[in-house]
Amino acid sequence: MTLSLNQWTTKRWTVREAVEGCARHGVEAIGLWRQNVAEQGLTESVKLVRDAGLRVSSLCRGGFLTGDDALDDNRRAIDEAAALEASCLVMVVGGLPGVVPGQPPGDISRDLPAARAKVAESLEVLAPYAAAAGVRLALEPLHPMYCADRAVLSTLKQANDLAEPFDDVGVVVDTFHVWWDPEVLTEIARAKIFSYQVCDFLTPLPADVLLGRGMMGDGVIDFAPLTEAVLKAGYDGDIEVEIFNADIWARDPDEVLAEMITRYERLIAPTPEPRG
Amino acid sequence: MTLSLNQWTTKRWTVREAVEGCARHGVEAIGLWRQNVAEQGLTESVKLVRDAGLRVSSLCRGGFLTGDDALDDNRRAIDEAAALEASCLVMVVGGLPGVVPGQPPGDISRDLPAARAKVAESLEVLAPYAAAAGVRLALEPLHPMYCADRAVLSTLKQANDLAEPFDDVGVVVDTFHVWWDPEVLTEIARAKIFSYQVCDFLTPLPADVLLGRGMMGDGVIDFAPLTEAVLKAGYDGDIEVEIFNADIWARDPDEVLAEMITRYERLIAPTPEPRG
């Protein structure tokens, strides 16, 4: 089983509760979030996942490289990923400098090419640090609707181009962010995929578009071609279900986990090659 | 002056009122919408714009080609564009078959490549009809957040590729839809631009993301490089301001028109080359 629970799918659970939830439901991997790890304590979190025999499929997240003074915090994130033996550190690169998610633009920069150049520069500094720590950085292109406030990295092609020069820098393929892209299959084929995250794209989007991620099957995405392309590109890691959704967060997390497993098996799980 | 009022910027105005508004404010061109033209009457609308000496910079809109039975309505749209001597008929190509804007997915197709192929097939039929009528079809790539419910055409590159074989098929460059695209300048350079529409991209997006279009200057877009690229590509048509925005629709349309002109002059209007 390659299914992994990204812990924000069951957002109200602490690291301990999410680890215990995975154990109860036979889920063998978990994607952790830094703020939850900090609340649980890093040492305690490391012990919890090790004792439970869980793989840490990702640590979310480093990034926000377009502002100033991001490097120190990213070095800390890399250290945490190393301690947790996370398969990768997910990098959400940040939006236009000065844009605050949820707030109208005040004193911002509208120079998108400059913001993108800043990401590339920051990566030059962080990639060697990550490599020395044995941590893989996974650049996550976000849906273009988040370009201003969360990630100026908007396509898989951009992420692939940025990752190319570095052995230990790759990409996240997240179905929600890339399903619409006419070049998605071509770019998956050339990608160094360090993380494959799945959830559906809901329509209509909710009032807060950040929460437009749905349980697989509830939205508009055709998962099979994407999963097939990811596997064909050589990805053999865990497949993380990461859902931000107010209705799902309001439900009993155990019920969400059970439904996630059912949907995963129906819509995502790689089918073994038939024997000849 | 190349500024054009897209009539949905002053949505509560009829065609007659919008034409009169343009005359009052010295705006020489107007973008019309089919339903408003139908309410005013096609013959009456033609007479109104001619008597006022207005250019019709576009008729919005044909398209929705991914469903069945779209061709007859598109032929009617082409005839209306011909009667109005519109510079182009804007084509919004439609989303995934069965998806209804504003409603959760019911009995839909999730086959995005098939929907895109259907657009190309429909164009093969409509392009000769439009050419015979002397009407130019302008394919509008919409922001990827509308891929499921409004337009499977998500990038300017796709639109350019589709338009290429036909003399009388080109594209709309709409700042709201394309500003995020890492390849936007390259694709503008190769585009047959039949319409340039401007408005800003607001952040945060409002609850209905269709209404996330703002007055130029109120959002995150850097207009100068886009306008410069559009002009460098040879576009010498009108520049249409098209804003869908509940707050703007609630204001006095004359006040909106006055502000639109001020913002246009500050942020959009091409500056004449300095004399050597």
CSV table of N, CA, C and O in Angstrom, one decimal, chain A residues 190-250:
chain,number,residue,atom,x,y,z
A,190,ARG,N,9.0,14.2,-18.0
A,190,ARG,CA,10.4,14.6,-17.8
A,190,ARG,C,10.7,15.0,-16.4
A,190,ARG,O,11.8,15.4,-16.0
A,191,ALA,N,9.7,14.8,-15.5
A,191,ALA,CA,9.9,15.4,-14.1
A,191,ALA,C,10.6,14.4,-13.2
A,191,ALA,O,10.5,13.2,-13.3
A,192,LYS,N,11.4,15.0,-12.3
A,192,LYS,CA,12.0,14.3,-11.1
A,192,LYS,C,10.9,14.4,-10.1
A,192,LYS,O,10.8,15.4,-9.3
A,193,ILE,N,10.0,13.4,-9.9
A,193,ILE,CA,8.9,13.5,-9.0
A,193,ILE,C,9.3,13.0,-7.6
A,193,ILE,O,9.7,11.9,-7.5
A,194,PHE,N,9.3,13.9,-6.7
A,194,PHE,CA,9.6,13.6,-5.3
A,194,PHE,C,8.4,13.4,-4.5
A,194,PHE,O,8.4,12.8,-3.4
A,195,SER,N,7.2,13.9,-5.0
A,195,SER,CA,6.0,13.7,-4.2
A,195,SER,C,4.8,13.7,-5.2
A,195,SER,O,4.8,14.5,-6.1
A,196,TYR,N,3.9,12.8,-5.0
A,196,TYR,CA,2.6,12.8,-5.8
A,196,TYR,C,1.5,13.0,-4.8
A,196,TYR,O,1.3,12.1,-3.9
A,197,GLN,N,0.8,14.1,-4.9
A,197,GLN,CA,-0.3,14.4,-4.0
A,197,GLN,C,-1.6,14.4,-4.8
A,197,GLN,O,-1.7,14.9,-5.9
A,198,VAL,N,-2.6,13.8,-4.2
A,198,VAL,CA,-3.9,13.8,-4.9
A,198,VAL,C,-5.1,14.4,-4.1
A,198,VAL,O,-5.1,14.3,-2.8
A,199,CYS,N,-6.0,15.0,-4.8
A,199,CYS,CA,-7.3,15.4,-4.3
A,199,CYS,C,-8.0,15.9,-5.5
A,199,CYS,O,-7.4,16.0,-6.6
A,200,ASP,N,-9.3,16.2,-5.3
A,200,ASP,CA,-10.1,16.6,-6.5
A,200,ASP,C,-10.2,18.1,-6.6
A,200,ASP,O,-9.9,18.8,-5.6
A,201,PHE,N,-10.6,18.6,-7.7
A,201,PHE,CA,-10.8,20.0,-7.9
A,201,PHE,C,-12.3,20.3,-7.9
A,201,PHE,O,-13.0,19.7,-8.8
A,202,LEU,N,-12.8,21.0,-6.9
A,202,LEU,CA,-14.3,21.2,-6.8
A,202,LEU,C,-14.8,22.3,-7.7
A,202,LEU,O,-14.1,23.3,-7.9
A,203,THR,N,-16.0,22.1,-8.2
A,203,THR,CA,-16.6,23.2,-8.9
A,203,THR,C,-18.1,23.2,-8.5
A,203,THR,O,-18.7,22.2,-8.4
A,204,PRO,N,-18.6,24.4,-8.1
A,204,PRO,CA,-18.0,25.7,-8.0
A,204,PRO,C,-17.0,25.7,-6.9
A,204,PRO,O,-17.1,25.0,-5.9
A,205,LEU,N,-16.0,26.6,-7.0
A,205,LEU,CA,-15.0,26.8,-5.9
A,205,LEU,C,-15.7,27.4,-4.7
A,205,LEU,O,-16.6,28.2,-4.9
A,206,PRO,N,-15.3,27.1,-3.5
A,206,PRO,CA,-15.9,27.7,-2.3
A,206,PRO,C,-15.4,29.2,-2.2
A,206,PRO,O,-14.4,29.6,-2.9
A,207,ALA,N,-16.0,29.9,-1.3
A,207,ALA,CA,-15.6,31.3,-1.1
A,207,ALA,C,-14.1,31.5,-0.9
A,207,ALA,O,-13.6,32.4,-1.4
A,208,ASP,N,-13.5,30.7,-0.1
A,208,ASP,CA,-12.1,30.7,0.1
A,208,ASP,C,-11.5,29.7,-0.9
A,208,ASP,O,-11.6,28.5,-0.6
A,209,VAL,N,-10.9,30.1,-2.0
A,209,VAL,CA,-10.5,29.2,-3.0
A,209,VAL,C,-9.4,28.2,-2.5
A,209,VAL,O,-9.2,27.2,-3.1
A,210,LEU,N,-8.7,28.6,-1.4
A,210,LEU,CA,-7.7,27.6,-0.8
A,210,LEU,C,-8.4,26.3,-0.4
A,210,LEU,O,-7.8,25.3,-0.4
A,211,LEU,N,-9.7,26.4,-0.1
A,211,LEU,CA,-10.4,25.2,0.4
A,211,LEU,C,-11.2,24.5,-0.7
A,211,LEU,O,-12.2,23.8,-0.5
A,212,GLY,N,-10.8,24.7,-2.0
A,212,GLY,CA,-11.5,24.1,-3.1
A,212,GLY,C,-11.0,22.7,-3.4
A,212,GLY,O,-11.4,22.1,-4.4
A,213,ARG,N,-10.3,22.1,-2.5
A,213,ARG,CA,-9.8,20.7,-2.7
A,213,ARG,C,-10.8,19.7,-2.2
A,213,ARG,O,-11.3,19.9,-1.0
A,214,GLY,N,-11.1,18.7,-2.9
A,214,GLY,CA,-12.2,17.8,-2.5
A,214,GLY,C,-11.7,16.4,-2.5
A,214,GLY,O,-10.6,16.0,-3.0
A,215,MET,N,-12.5,15.5,-1.9
A,215,MET,CA,-12.2,14.1,-1.9
A,215,MET,C,-12.2,13.6,-3.3
A,215,MET,O,-13.0,14.1,-4.1
A,216,MET,N,-11.3,12.7,-3.6
A,216,MET,CA,-11.3,12.1,-5.0
A,216,MET,C,-12.6,11.6,-5.4
A,216,MET,O,-13.2,10.8,-4.7
A,217,GLY,N,-13.1,12.0,-6.5
A,217,GLY,CA,-14.4,11.6,-7.0
A,217,GLY,C,-15.5,12.7,-6.9
A,217,GLY,O,-16.5,12.6,-7.5
A,218,ASP,N,-15.2,13.6,-6.0
A,218,ASP,CA,-16.3,14.7,-5.8
A,218,ASP,C,-16.1,15.9,-6.7
A,218,ASP,O,-16.9,16.8,-6.7
A,219,GLY,N,-15.1,15.9,-7.5
A,219,GLY,CA,-14.8,17.0,-8.4
A,219,GLY,C,-14.7,16.6,-9.9
A,219,GLY,O,-15.4,15.7,-10.3
A,220,VAL,N,-13.8,17.3,-10.6
A,220,VAL,CA,-13.8,17.2,-12.0
A,220,VAL,C,-12.6,16.5,-12.6
A,220,VAL,O,-12.4,16.4,-13.8
A,221,ILE,N,-11.7,16.0,-11.7
A,221,ILE,CA,-10.4,15.5,-12.2
A,221,ILE,C,-10.5,14.0,-12.7
A,221,ILE,O,-11.1,13.2,-12.0
A,222,ASP,N,-9.9,13.7,-13.8
A,222,ASP,CA,-9.8,12.4,-14.3
A,222,ASP,C,-8.4,11.9,-13.8
A,222,ASP,O,-7.4,12.3,-14.4
A,223,PHE,N,-8.4,11.1,-12.7
A,223,PHE,CA,-7.1,10.7,-12.1
A,223,PHE,C,-6.3,9.7,-12.9
A,223,PHE,O,-5.1,9.7,-12.8
A,224,ALA,N,-6.9,8.8,-13.5
A,224,ALA,CA,-6.2,7.7,-14.1
A,224,ALA,C,-5.1,8.1,-15.0
A,224,ALA,O,-3.9,7.6,-14.9
A,225,PRO,N,-5.3,9.0,-16.0
A,225,PRO,CA,-4.1,9.4,-16.9
A,225,PRO,C,-3.0,10.0,-16.1
A,225,PRO,O,-1.8,9.8,-16.5
A,226,LEU,N,-3.3,10.8,-15.1
A,226,LEU,CA,-2.3,11.5,-14.3
A,226,LEU,C,-1.5,10.4,-13.5
A,226,LEU,O,-0.2,10.5,-13.5
A,227,THR,N,-2.2,9.5,-12.8
A,227,THR,CA,-1.5,8.5,-12.0
A,227,THR,C,-0.6,7.6,-12.9
A,227,THR,O,0.6,7.3,-12.6
A,228,GLU,N,-1.2,7.3,-14.0
A,228,GLU,CA,-0.4,6.4,-15.0
A,228,GLU,C,0.8,7.1,-15.4
A,228,GLU,O,1.9,6.5,-15.5
A,229,ALA,N,0.7,8.4,-15.8
A,229,ALA,CA,1.9,9.1,-16.2
A,229,ALA,C,3.0,9.3,-15.1
A,229,ALA,O,4.2,9.1,-15.4
A,230,VAL,N,2.5,9.5,-13.9
A,230,VAL,CA,3.4,9.6,-12.8
A,230,VAL,C,4.2,8.3,-12.6
A,230,VAL,O,5.4,8.3,-12.3
A,231,LEU,N,3.5,7.2,-12.6
A,231,LEU,CA,4.1,5.9,-12.5
A,231,LEU,C,5.1,5.6,-13.6
A,231,LEU,O,6.2,5.1,-13.4
A,232,LYS,N,4.6,5.9,-14.8
A,232,LYS,CA,5.4,5.7,-16.0
A,232,LYS,C,6.7,6.5,-16.0
A,232,LYS,O,7.8,6.1,-16.5
A,233,ALA,N,6.7,7.7,-15.3
A,233,ALA,CA,7.9,8.5,-15.1
A,233,ALA,C,8.8,7.9,-14.1
A,233,ALA,O,9.9,8.5,-13.9
A,234,GLY,N,8.5,6.8,-13.5
A,234,GLY,CA,9.4,6.1,-12.6
A,234,GLY,C,9.1,6.4,-11.1
A,234,GLY,O,9.8,5.9,-10.2
A,235,TYR,N,8.0,7.1,-10.8
A,235,TYR,CA,7.7,7.4,-9.4
A,235,TYR,C,7.3,6.1,-8.7
A,235,TYR,O,6.4,5.4,-9.1
A,236,ASP,N,8.0,5.8,-7.6
A,236,ASP,CA,7.6,4.6,-6.8
A,236,ASP,C,7.4,4.9,-5.3
A,236,ASP,O,7.5,4.1,-4.5
A,237,GLY,N,7.2,6.2,-5.0
A,237,GLY,CA,7.0,6.6,-3.7
A,237,GLY,C,5.5,6.5,-3.2
A,237,GLY,O,4.7,6.0,-3.9
A,238,ASP,N,5.2,7.1,-2.1
A,238,ASP,CA,3.9,7.1,-1.6
A,238,ASP,C,3.0,8.1,-2.3
A,238,ASP,O,3.5,9.1,-2.9
A,239,ILE,N,1.7,7.9,-2.3
A,239,ILE,CA,0.8,8.8,-2.9
A,239,ILE,C,-0.1,9.4,-1.8
A,239,ILE,O,-0.8,8.7,-1.0
A,240,GLU,N,0.1,10.7,-1.6
A,240,GLU,CA,-0.4,11.4,-0.5
A,240,GLU,C,-1.8,12.0,-0.8
A,240,GLU,O,-1.9,12.7,-1.8
A,241,VAL,N,-2.7,11.8,0.1
A,241,VAL,CA,-4.0,12.5,-0.1
A,241,VAL,C,-4.0,13.8,0.8
A,241,VAL,O,-3.9,13.7,2.0
A,242,GLU,N,-4.1,14.9,0.1
A,242,GLU,CA,-4.0,16.2,0.8
A,242,GLU,C,-5.3,17.0,0.5
A,242,GLU,O,-5.4,17.5,-0.6
A,243,ILE,N,-6.2,17.1,1.4
A,243,ILE,CA,-7.4,17.8,1.2
A,243,ILE,C,-7.6,19.0,2.2
A,243,ILE,O,-7.6,18.8,3.4
A,244,PHE,N,-7.8,20.2,1.6
A,244,PHE,CA,-8.2,21.4,2.4
A,244,PHE,C,-9.6,21.6,2.1
A,244,PHE,O,-10.0,22.0,1.0
A,245,ASN,N,-10.5,21.4,3.1
A,245,ASN,CA,-11.9,21.5,2.8
A,245,ASN,C,-12.7,21.6,4.1
A,245,ASN,O,-12.6,20.7,4.9
A,246,ALA,N,-13.4,22.7,4.2
A,246,ALA,CA,-14.1,23.0,5.5
A,246,ALA,C,-15.1,21.9,5.9
A,246,ALA,O,-15.2,21.5,7.0
A,247,ASP,N,-15.8,21.3,4.9
A,247,ASP,CA,-16.8,20.3,5.2
A,247,ASP,C,-16.1,19.0,5.7
A,247,ASP,O,-16.5,18.4,6.7
A,248,ILE,N,-15.0,18.7,5.1
A,248,ILE,CA,-14.2,17.5,5.5
A,248,ILE,C,-13.6,17.7,6.8
A,248,ILE,O,-13.5,16.8,7.7
A,249,TRP,N,-13.1,18.9,7.1
A,249,TRP,CA,-12.4,19.2,8.4
A,249,TRP,C,-13.5,19.1,9.5
A,249,TRP,O,-13.1,18.9,10.6
A,250,ALA,N,-14.7,19.4,9.1
A,250,ALA,CA,-15.8,19.4,10.2
A,250,ALA,C,-16.2,17.9,10.5
A,250,ALA,O,-16.9,17.7,11.6
